[in-house]
mmCIF file of C-alpha atoms in Angstrom:
data_model
loop_
_atom_site.group_PDB
_atom_site.id
_atom_site.type_symbol
_atom_site.label_atom_id
_atom_site.label_comp_id
_atom_site.label_asym_id
_atom_site.label_seq_id
_atom_site.Cartn_x
_atom_site.Cartn_y
_atom_site.Cartn_z
ATOM 1 C CA UNK A 1 1.295 10.738 12.871
ATOM 2 C CA UNK A 2 4.169 9.776 10.592
ATOM 3 C CA UNK A 3 5.680 6.370 9.956
ATOM 4 C CA UNK A 4 9.106 5.599 11.381
ATOM 5 C CA UNK A 5 11.601 3.117 9.942
ATOM 6 C CA UNK A 6 10.002 -0.304 9.614
ATOM 7 C CA UNK A 7 11.137 -2.699 12.334
ATOM 8 C CA UNK A 8 8.326 -5.256 11.969
ATOM 9 C CA UNK A 9 6.947 -6.766 8.765
ATOM 10 C CA UNK A 10 3.563 -8.255 9.642
ATOM 11 C CA UNK A 11 2.067 -10.702 7.163
ATOM 12 C CA UNK A 12 -1.595 -11.709 7.326
ATOM 13 C CA UNK A 13 -1.281 -14.670 5.001
ATOM 14 C CA UNK A 14 -4.878 -15.865 4.940
ATOM 15 C CA UNK A 15 -8.347 -15.739 6.445
ATOM 16 C CA UNK A 16 -8.927 -19.496 6.637
ATOM 17 C CA UNK A 17 -9.093 -20.716 10.233
ATOM 18 C CA UNK A 18 -10.237 -23.860 12.014
ATOM 19 C CA UNK A 19 -12.124 -21.613 14.482
ATOM 20 C CA UNK A 20 -14.643 -18.749 14.256
ATOM 21 C CA UNK A 21 -14.141 -16.650 17.395
ATOM 22 C CA UNK A 22 -16.717 -14.045 18.421
ATOM 23 C CA UNK A 23 -14.082 -11.311 18.911
ATOM 24 C CA UNK A 24 -12.107 -11.998 15.703
ATOM 25 C CA UNK A 25 -11.226 -8.706 14.030
ATOM 26 C CA UNK A 26 -10.480 -10.407 10.689
ATOM 27 C CA UNK A 27 -13.686 -12.500 10.642
ATOM 28 C CA UNK A 28 -11.752 -15.706 10.007
ATOM 29 C CA UNK A 29 -13.506 -19.062 9.901
ATOM 30 C CA UNK A 30 -13.423 -22.492 8.215
ATOM 31 C CA UNK A 31 -15.569 -20.934 5.466
ATOM 32 C CA UNK A 32 -12.920 -18.373 4.426
ATOM 33 C CA UNK A 33 -10.510 -19.426 1.695
ATOM 34 C CA UNK A 34 -8.569 -16.245 0.948
ATOM 35 C CA UNK A 35 -4.889 -17.252 1.042
ATOM 36 C CA UNK A 36 -1.554 -15.656 0.103
ATOM 37 C CA UNK A 37 -0.071 -17.170 -3.065
ATOM 38 C CA UNK A 38 3.572 -17.982 -3.822
ATOM 39 C CA UNK A 39 4.418 -14.914 -5.969
ATOM 40 C CA UNK A 40 3.157 -12.597 -3.192
ATOM 41 C CA UNK A 41 5.076 -14.563 -0.558
ATOM 42 C CA UNK A 42 8.244 -14.355 -2.676
ATOM 43 C CA UNK A 43 7.864 -10.589 -2.978
ATOM 44 C CA UNK A 44 7.481 -10.361 0.803
ATOM 45 C CA UNK A 45 10.764 -12.253 1.154
ATOM 46 C CA UNK A 46 12.422 -9.783 -1.229
ATOM 47 C CA UNK A 47 11.219 -6.945 0.997
ATOM 48 C CA UNK A 48 12.671 -8.777 4.016
ATOM 49 C CA UNK A 49 16.006 -8.959 2.215
ATOM 50 C CA UNK A 50 15.910 -5.279 1.260
ATOM 51 C CA UNK A 51 14.813 -4.272 4.750
ATOM 52 C CA UNK A 52 17.379 -6.161 6.799
ATOM 53 C CA UNK A 53 18.948 -2.876 7.864
ATOM 54 C CA UNK A 54 15.906 -1.925 9.920
ATOM 55 C CA UNK A 55 13.517 -4.890 9.937
ATOM 56 C CA UNK A 56 14.188 -7.244 12.831
ATOM 57 C CA UNK A 57 10.941 -9.204 13.029
ATOM 58 C CA UNK A 58 8.525 -10.974 10.696
ATOM 59 C CA UNK A 59 5.138 -11.365 12.380
ATOM 60 C CA UNK A 60 2.972 -14.006 10.666
ATOM 61 C CA UNK A 61 -0.740 -14.004 11.381
ATOM 62 C CA UNK A 62 -4.104 -14.959 9.891
ATOM 63 C CA UNK A 63 -6.602 -16.777 10.178
ATOM 64 C CA UNK A 64 -4.636 -19.771 11.255
ATOM 65 C CA UNK A 65 -1.410 -18.959 9.365
ATOM 66 C CA UNK A 66 0.007 -22.455 9.845
ATOM 67 C CA UNK A 67 -2.705 -23.825 7.532
ATOM 68 C CA UNK A 68 -1.480 -21.688 4.623
ATOM 69 C CA UNK A 69 0.785 -23.419 2.100
ATOM 70 C CA UNK A 70 3.240 -20.490 2.214
ATOM 71 C CA UNK A 71 3.731 -20.571 5.983
ATOM 72 C CA UNK A 72 6.788 -22.799 6.152
ATOM 73 C CA UNK A 73 8.399 -21.072 3.167
ATOM 74 C CA UNK A 74 8.037 -17.684 4.851
ATOM 75 C CA UNK A 75 9.298 -18.975 8.204
ATOM 76 C CA UNK A 76 12.378 -20.634 6.735
ATOM 77 C CA UNK A 77 13.151 -17.660 4.488
ATOM 78 C CA UNK A 78 12.935 -15.152 7.329
ATOM 79 C CA UNK A 79 14.962 -17.291 9.713
ATOM 80 C CA UNK A 80 17.557 -17.755 6.979
ATOM 81 C CA UNK A 81 17.965 -13.977 6.978
ATOM 82 C CA UNK A 82 18.484 -13.977 10.727
ATOM 83 C CA UNK A 83 15.126 -12.348 11.473
ATOM 84 C CA UNK A 84 12.932 -13.129 14.456
ATOM 85 C CA UNK A 85 9.718 -14.866 13.395
ATOM 86 C CA UNK A 86 6.485 -14.612 15.358
ATOM 87 C CA UNK A 87 3.703 -17.117 14.779
ATOM 88 C CA UNK A 88 0.248 -15.920 15.908
ATOM 89 C CA UNK A 89 -1.089 -19.328 16.915
ATOM 90 C CA UNK A 90 -4.606 -20.255 18.040
ATOM 91 C CA UNK A 91 -3.222 -23.435 19.731
ATOM 92 C CA UNK A 92 -5.962 -25.755 18.455
ATOM 93 C CA UNK A 93 -4.287 -25.806 15.040
ATOM 94 C CA UNK A 94 -1.575 -27.971 16.609
ATOM 95 C CA UNK A 95 -4.169 -30.750 16.944
ATOM 96 C CA UNK A 96 -5.509 -30.550 13.390
ATOM 97 C CA UNK A 97 -4.998 -33.578 11.084
ATOM 98 C CA UNK A 98 -1.747 -33.204 9.179
ATOM 99 C CA UNK A 99 -0.220 -30.834 11.762
ATOM 100 C CA UNK A 100 1.402 -33.487 13.931
ATOM 101 C CA UNK A 101 4.916 -32.154 13.178
ATOM 102 C CA UNK A 102 4.025 -28.456 13.421
ATOM 103 C CA UNK A 103 5.255 -27.927 16.986
ATOM 104 C CA UNK A 104 8.623 -29.494 16.198
ATOM 105 C CA UNK A 105 8.911 -27.382 13.024
ATOM 106 C CA UNK A 106 8.340 -24.240 15.080
ATOM 107 C CA UNK A 107 10.921 -25.346 17.641
ATOM 108 C CA UNK A 108 13.505 -26.326 15.025
ATOM 109 C CA UNK A 109 13.236 -22.853 13.504
ATOM 110 C CA UNK A 110 13.162 -21.100 16.901
ATOM 111 C CA UNK A 111 9.876 -19.420 16.048
ATOM 112 C CA UNK A 112 8.476 -17.137 18.756
ATOM 113 C CA UNK A 113 4.940 -18.427 19.421
ATOM 114 C CA UNK A 114 2.317 -15.897 20.520
ATOM 115 C CA UNK A 115 -0.794 -17.882 21.382
ATOM 116 C CA UNK A 116 -4.362 -16.744 21.975
ATOM 117 C CA UNK A 117 -5.606 -17.745 25.433
ATOM 118 C CA UNK A 118 -8.282 -15.259 26.535
ATOM 119 C CA UNK A 119 -8.702 -16.807 29.979
ATOM 120 C CA UNK A 120 -7.433 -19.596 32.242
ATOM 121 C CA UNK A 121 -10.945 -20.977 32.794
ATOM 122 C CA UNK A 122 -12.985 -23.025 30.299
ATOM 123 C CA UNK A 123 -16.239 -21.049 30.545
ATOM 124 C CA UNK A 124 -14.829 -17.754 29.301
ATOM 125 C CA UNK A 125 -12.683 -19.326 26.583
ATOM 126 C CA UNK A 126 -15.454 -21.498 25.161
ATOM 127 C CA UNK A 127 -17.906 -18.600 25.248
ATOM 128 C CA UNK A 128 -15.566 -16.485 23.143
ATOM 129 C CA UNK A 129 -13.923 -19.109 20.932
ATOM 130 C CA UNK A 130 -16.326 -22.046 20.696
ATOM 131 C CA UNK A 131 -17.352 -25.176 22.608
ATOM 132 C CA UNK A 132 -14.427 -27.395 23.554
ATOM 133 C CA UNK A 133 -11.766 -24.877 22.493
ATOM 134 C CA UNK A 134 -10.396 -24.489 26.024
ATOM 135 C CA UNK A 135 -9.590 -28.186 26.390
ATOM 136 C CA UNK A 136 -7.978 -28.293 22.950
ATOM 137 C CA UNK A 137 -6.002 -25.123 23.712
ATOM 138 C CA UNK A 138 -4.655 -26.716 26.878
ATOM 139 C CA UNK A 139 -3.564 -29.752 24.875
ATOM 140 C CA UNK A 140 -1.917 -27.441 22.346
ATOM 141 C CA UNK A 141 0.023 -25.702 25.109
ATOM 142 C CA UNK A 142 1.130 -29.060 26.482
ATOM 143 C CA UNK A 143 2.376 -30.034 23.012
ATOM 144 C CA UNK A 144 4.424 -26.823 22.856
ATOM 145 C CA UNK A 145 5.799 -27.344 26.351
ATOM 146 C CA UNK A 146 6.802 -30.893 25.382
ATOM 147 C CA UNK A 147 9.102 -29.630 22.596
ATOM 148 C CA UNK A 148 10.625 -27.006 24.890
ATOM 149 C CA UNK A 149 8.459 -23.913 24.547
ATOM 150 C CA UNK A 150 8.280 -21.829 27.706
ATOM 151 C CA UNK A 151 10.864 -24.036 29.397
ATOM 152 C CA UNK A 152 13.906 -22.434 31.058
ATOM 153 C CA UNK A 153 17.113 -22.533 29.042
ATOM 154 C CA UNK A 154 15.581 -23.530 25.704
ATOM 155 C CA UNK A 155 15.299 -20.066 24.169
ATOM 156 C CA UNK A 156 11.885 -21.066 22.819
ATOM 157 C CA UNK A 157 9.588 -18.140 23.611
ATOM 158 C CA UNK A 158 5.921 -18.860 24.325
ATOM 159 C CA UNK A 159 3.715 -15.875 25.096
ATOM 160 C CA UNK A 160 -0.038 -15.903 25.688
ATOM 161 C CA UNK A 161 -2.598 -13.274 24.703
ATOM 162 C CA UNK A 162 -5.518 -12.147 26.832
ATOM 163 C CA UNK A 163 -8.383 -10.045 25.543
ATOM 164 C CA UNK A 164 -11.500 -9.097 27.527
ATOM 165 C CA UNK A 165 -14.613 -11.230 27.318
ATOM 166 C CA UNK A 166 -16.897 -8.265 27.845
ATOM 167 C CA UNK A 167 -17.228 -4.516 27.537
ATOM 168 C CA UNK A 168 -14.181 -3.327 29.468
ATOM 169 C CA UNK A 169 -10.513 -2.536 28.922
ATOM 170 C CA UNK A 170 -7.725 -5.042 29.372
ATOM 171 C CA UNK A 171 -6.241 -4.991 32.888
ATOM 172 C CA UNK A 172 -2.568 -4.407 33.688
ATOM 173 C CA UNK A 173 -0.402 -7.150 32.197
ATOM 174 C CA UNK A 174 1.888 -7.397 35.217
ATOM 175 C CA UNK A 175 -0.974 -8.253 37.575
ATOM 176 C CA UNK A 176 -2.808 -10.721 35.343
ATOM 177 C CA UNK A 177 0.320 -12.553 34.188
ATOM 178 C CA UNK A 178 1.012 -13.882 37.677
ATOM 179 C CA UNK A 179 -2.519 -15.224 37.996
ATOM 180 C CA UNK A 180 -2.292 -16.934 34.584
ATOM 181 C CA UNK A 181 1.018 -18.576 35.465
ATOM 182 C CA UNK A 182 -0.234 -19.846 38.809
ATOM 183 C CA UNK A 183 -3.527 -21.216 37.437
ATOM 184 C CA UNK A 184 -2.067 -22.904 34.353
ATOM 185 C CA UNK A 185 0.877 -24.389 36.260
ATOM 186 C CA UNK A 186 -1.218 -25.607 39.191
ATOM 187 C CA UNK A 187 -4.039 -27.179 37.192
ATOM 188 C CA UNK A 188 -2.356 -28.281 33.957
ATOM 189 C CA UNK A 189 1.407 -28.178 34.504
ATOM 190 C CA UNK A 190 1.748 -25.534 31.773
ATOM 191 C CA UNK A 191 4.541 -22.962 31.684
ATOM 192 C CA UNK A 192 4.940 -19.915 29.445
ATOM 193 C CA UNK A 193 7.050 -16.767 29.299
ATOM 194 C CA UNK A 194 4.867 -13.654 29.183
ATOM 195 C CA UNK A 195 1.250 -12.538 28.934
ATOM 196 C CA UNK A 196 0.102 -9.855 26.509
ATOM 197 C CA UNK A 197 -3.115 -7.984 27.343
ATOM 198 C CA UNK A 198 -4.970 -6.511 24.370
ATOM 199 C CA UNK A 199 -8.058 -4.344 24.130
ATOM 200 C CA UNK A 200 -10.783 -5.496 21.766
ATOM 201 C CA UNK A 201 -10.822 -3.395 18.622
ATOM 202 C CA UNK A 202 -14.206 -1.852 17.721
ATOM 203 C CA UNK A 203 -14.275 -3.385 14.249
ATOM 204 C CA UNK A 204 -15.794 -6.379 12.458
ATOM 205 C CA UNK A 205 -17.230 -9.108 14.730
ATOM 206 C CA UNK A 206 -16.658 -7.183 17.934
ATOM 207 C CA UNK A 207 -18.627 -4.225 16.568
ATOM 208 C CA UNK A 208 -21.426 -6.657 15.702
ATOM 209 C CA UNK A 209 -21.246 -7.993 19.272
ATOM 210 C CA UNK A 210 -21.545 -4.455 20.679
ATOM 211 C CA UNK A 211 -24.338 -3.423 18.342
ATOM 212 C CA UNK A 212 -26.453 -6.461 19.209
ATOM 213 C CA UNK A 213 -26.274 -5.334 22.835
ATOM 214 C CA UNK A 214 -26.701 -1.624 22.086
ATOM 215 C CA UNK A 215 -23.287 -1.040 23.675
ATOM 216 C CA UNK A 216 -21.227 0.389 20.819
ATOM 217 C CA UNK A 217 -21.598 4.026 21.881
ATOM 218 C CA UNK A 218 -20.803 3.117 25.494
ATOM 219 C CA UNK A 219 -17.674 1.200 24.473
ATOM 220 C CA UNK A 220 -16.426 3.979 22.203
ATOM 221 C CA UNK A 221 -16.965 6.514 24.983
ATOM 222 C CA UNK A 222 -14.930 4.333 27.313
ATOM 223 C CA UNK A 223 -12.078 4.184 24.794
ATOM 224 C CA UNK A 224 -12.100 7.939 24.249
ATOM 225 C CA UNK A 225 -12.177 8.687 27.964
ATOM 226 C CA UNK A 226 -9.365 6.186 28.505
ATOM 227 C CA UNK A 227 -7.050 7.869 25.970
ATOM 228 C CA UNK A 228 -3.432 7.716 27.145
ATOM 229 C CA UNK A 229 -0.849 9.996 25.517
ATOM 230 C CA UNK A 230 1.957 7.605 26.490
ATOM 231 C CA UNK A 231 0.149 4.758 24.748
ATOM 232 C CA UNK A 232 -0.276 6.874 21.612
ATOM 233 C CA UNK A 233 3.476 7.398 21.468
ATOM 234 C CA UNK A 234 4.031 3.629 21.376
ATOM 235 C CA UNK A 235 1.405 2.454 18.884
ATOM 236 C CA UNK A 236 2.596 -0.333 16.604
ATOM 237 C CA UNK A 237 1.641 1.393 13.341
ATOM 238 C CA UNK A 238 4.634 3.712 13.702
ATOM 239 C CA UNK A 239 7.179 0.982 12.951
ATOM 240 C CA UNK A 240 5.109 -1.886 11.510
ATOM 241 C CA UNK A 241 4.284 -2.556 7.873
ATOM 242 C CA UNK A 242 1.282 -4.840 7.472
ATOM 243 C CA UNK A 243 0.680 -6.916 4.335
ATOM 244 C CA UNK A 244 -2.604 -8.633 3.506
ATOM 245 C CA UNK A 245 -3.037 -12.057 1.929
ATOM 246 C CA UNK A 246 -3.518 -10.356 -1.448
ATOM 247 C CA UNK A 247 -0.348 -8.287 -1.125
ATOM 248 C CA UNK A 248 -1.966 -4.958 -0.242
ATOM 249 C CA UNK A 249 0.015 -2.798 2.190
ATOM 250 C CA UNK A 250 -1.385 -1.227 5.374
ATOM 251 C CA UNK A 251 -0.258 0.603 8.508
ATOM 252 C CA UNK A 252 -1.657 -2.163 10.753
ATOM 253 C CA UNK A 253 -3.797 -5.291 10.731
ATOM 254 C CA UNK A 254 -6.827 -3.335 11.945
ATOM 255 C CA UNK A 255 -6.614 -0.878 9.057
ATOM 256 C CA UNK A 256 -6.369 -3.877 6.765
ATOM 257 C CA UNK A 257 -9.734 -5.181 7.934
ATOM 258 C CA UNK A 258 -11.293 -1.757 7.317
ATOM 259 C CA UNK A 259 -9.756 -1.501 3.815
ATOM 260 C CA UNK A 260 -7.720 1.539 4.862
ATOM 261 C CA UNK A 261 -4.772 0.722 2.648
ATOM 262 C CA UNK A 262 -1.709 2.790 1.853
ATOM 263 C CA UNK A 263 -2.225 4.738 -1.359
ATOM 264 C CA UNK A 264 0.273 5.176 -4.138
ATOM 265 C CA UNK A 265 2.087 8.510 -3.773
ATOM 266 C CA UNK A 266 0.614 11.550 -5.503
ATOM 267 C CA UNK A 267 -2.879 10.268 -6.183
ATOM 268 C CA UNK A 268 -5.245 9.446 -3.339
ATOM 269 C CA UNK A 269 -7.785 7.963 -5.752
ATOM 270 C CA UNK A 270 -5.391 5.244 -6.875
ATOM 271 C CA UNK A 271 -5.933 1.662 -5.787
ATOM 272 C CA UNK A 272 -4.205 0.423 -2.649
ATOM 273 C CA UNK A 273 -0.460 -0.023 -2.827
ATOM 274 C CA UNK A 274 0.729 -3.636 -2.970
ATOM 275 C CA UNK A 275 4.059 -5.250 -2.189
ATOM 276 C CA UNK A 276 4.745 -5.222 -5.928
ATOM 277 C CA UNK A 277 4.652 -1.410 -5.864
ATOM 278 C CA UNK A 278 7.270 -1.215 -3.095
ATOM 279 C CA UNK A 279 10.932 -1.408 -3.999
ATOM 280 C CA UNK A 280 12.091 -1.135 -0.389
ATOM 281 C CA UNK A 281 10.380 -0.692 2.952
ATOM 282 C CA UNK A 282 12.472 2.465 3.411
ATOM 283 C CA UNK A 283 10.177 4.128 0.849
ATOM 284 C CA UNK A 284 7.357 4.047 3.412
ATOM 285 C CA UNK A 285 9.241 5.953 6.137
ATOM 286 C CA UNK A 286 7.731 9.371 6.823
ATOM 287 C CA UNK A 287 4.338 8.626 5.286
ATOM 288 C CA UNK A 288 1.235 9.759 7.161
ATOM 289 C CA UNK A 289 -0.539 6.986 9.066
ATOM 290 C CA UNK A 290 -4.221 6.432 8.282
ATOM 291 C CA UNK A 291 -6.273 6.830 11.470
ATOM 292 C CA UNK A 292 -9.955 6.605 12.446
ATOM 293 C CA UNK A 293 -12.132 6.023 15.513
ATOM 294 C CA UNK A 294 -10.955 2.424 15.986
ATOM 295 C CA UNK A 295 -7.463 3.754 16.806
ATOM 296 C CA UNK A 296 -8.728 4.682 20.277
ATOM 297 C CA UNK A 297 -8.625 0.936 20.985
ATOM 298 C CA UNK A 298 -4.819 1.047 20.818
ATOM 299 C CA UNK A 299 -4.481 4.205 22.923
ATOM 300 C CA UNK A 300 -6.882 3.513 25.819
ATOM 301 C CA UNK A 301 -5.666 2.508 29.254
ATOM 302 C CA UNK A 302 -2.265 0.796 29.088
ATOM 303 C CA UNK A 303 -2.507 0.833 25.318
ATOM 304 C CA UNK A 304 -2.698 -2.168 23.047
ATOM 305 C CA UNK A 305 -0.523 -3.562 20.273
ATOM 306 C CA UNK A 306 0.300 -6.954 18.821
ATOM 307 C CA UNK A 307 3.123 -7.032 21.380
ATOM 308 C CA UNK A 308 0.787 -6.245 24.279
ATOM 309 C CA UNK A 309 0.531 -3.114 26.392
ATOM 310 C CA UNK A 310 2.574 -0.114 25.254
ATOM 311 C CA UNK A 311 2.354 2.176 28.313
#
């Protein structure tokens, strides 16, 4: 597969997080302190400026990206260029000390919030994300609703993300979204725009989870048997450039966690390319995409990307 023109610049700006979820493909936790620094963030902004012909979206993730000192700088810089900004939010960060104004900052900058909410019931959420996380996530959603997110006519987009709490593929988004909306509205008065359903990637903590249960081979077989050509055509790595906290450049966030970085042209033994090696994102168009067994996670069933199902 070859890279197309970059439409999305995805920035993983740090591995520090106030949670340590069992499915986390980046192995974030409160014990991780890797964070993007200002020079790297400034170079990312330069790439945004150079890529405004094709790049439409800056997708900021982590860890809990809001806890990185460069988060607001990146948001304001991207919005100043007229780009859509996505914040991959774990919801509980909105309740952390010092983050009392975070929701209003997101609203003021019209940031598109994509929030992790793996179920509408406390048992499944707490099992996957930690004791008490469900209740705090609900409070986080209520904070976002209070500043206008998910509300009709505000233009403030709030999308939720589901991923399976077990060894199975994500169900159809269209069916599960209605259930989510009914349950969250009925029990908590919460509204949101759309639900994204993602498969769990067979890397990092989820691989550990599968291996402890002797289920890795079974899960991989399920992914292979569920291969969908239509999903393969829509995988996010075709038009996304992913940048790690240290400035290294990747085809996607999953490749980043497996250290499958883009190499400098002409010498495969060179170190990974960084944002400081890239004059313009256009230089990356047409490059071969690095693939491995984990890629079946994005092509099984309805497919899976950071924007949800792709087929």
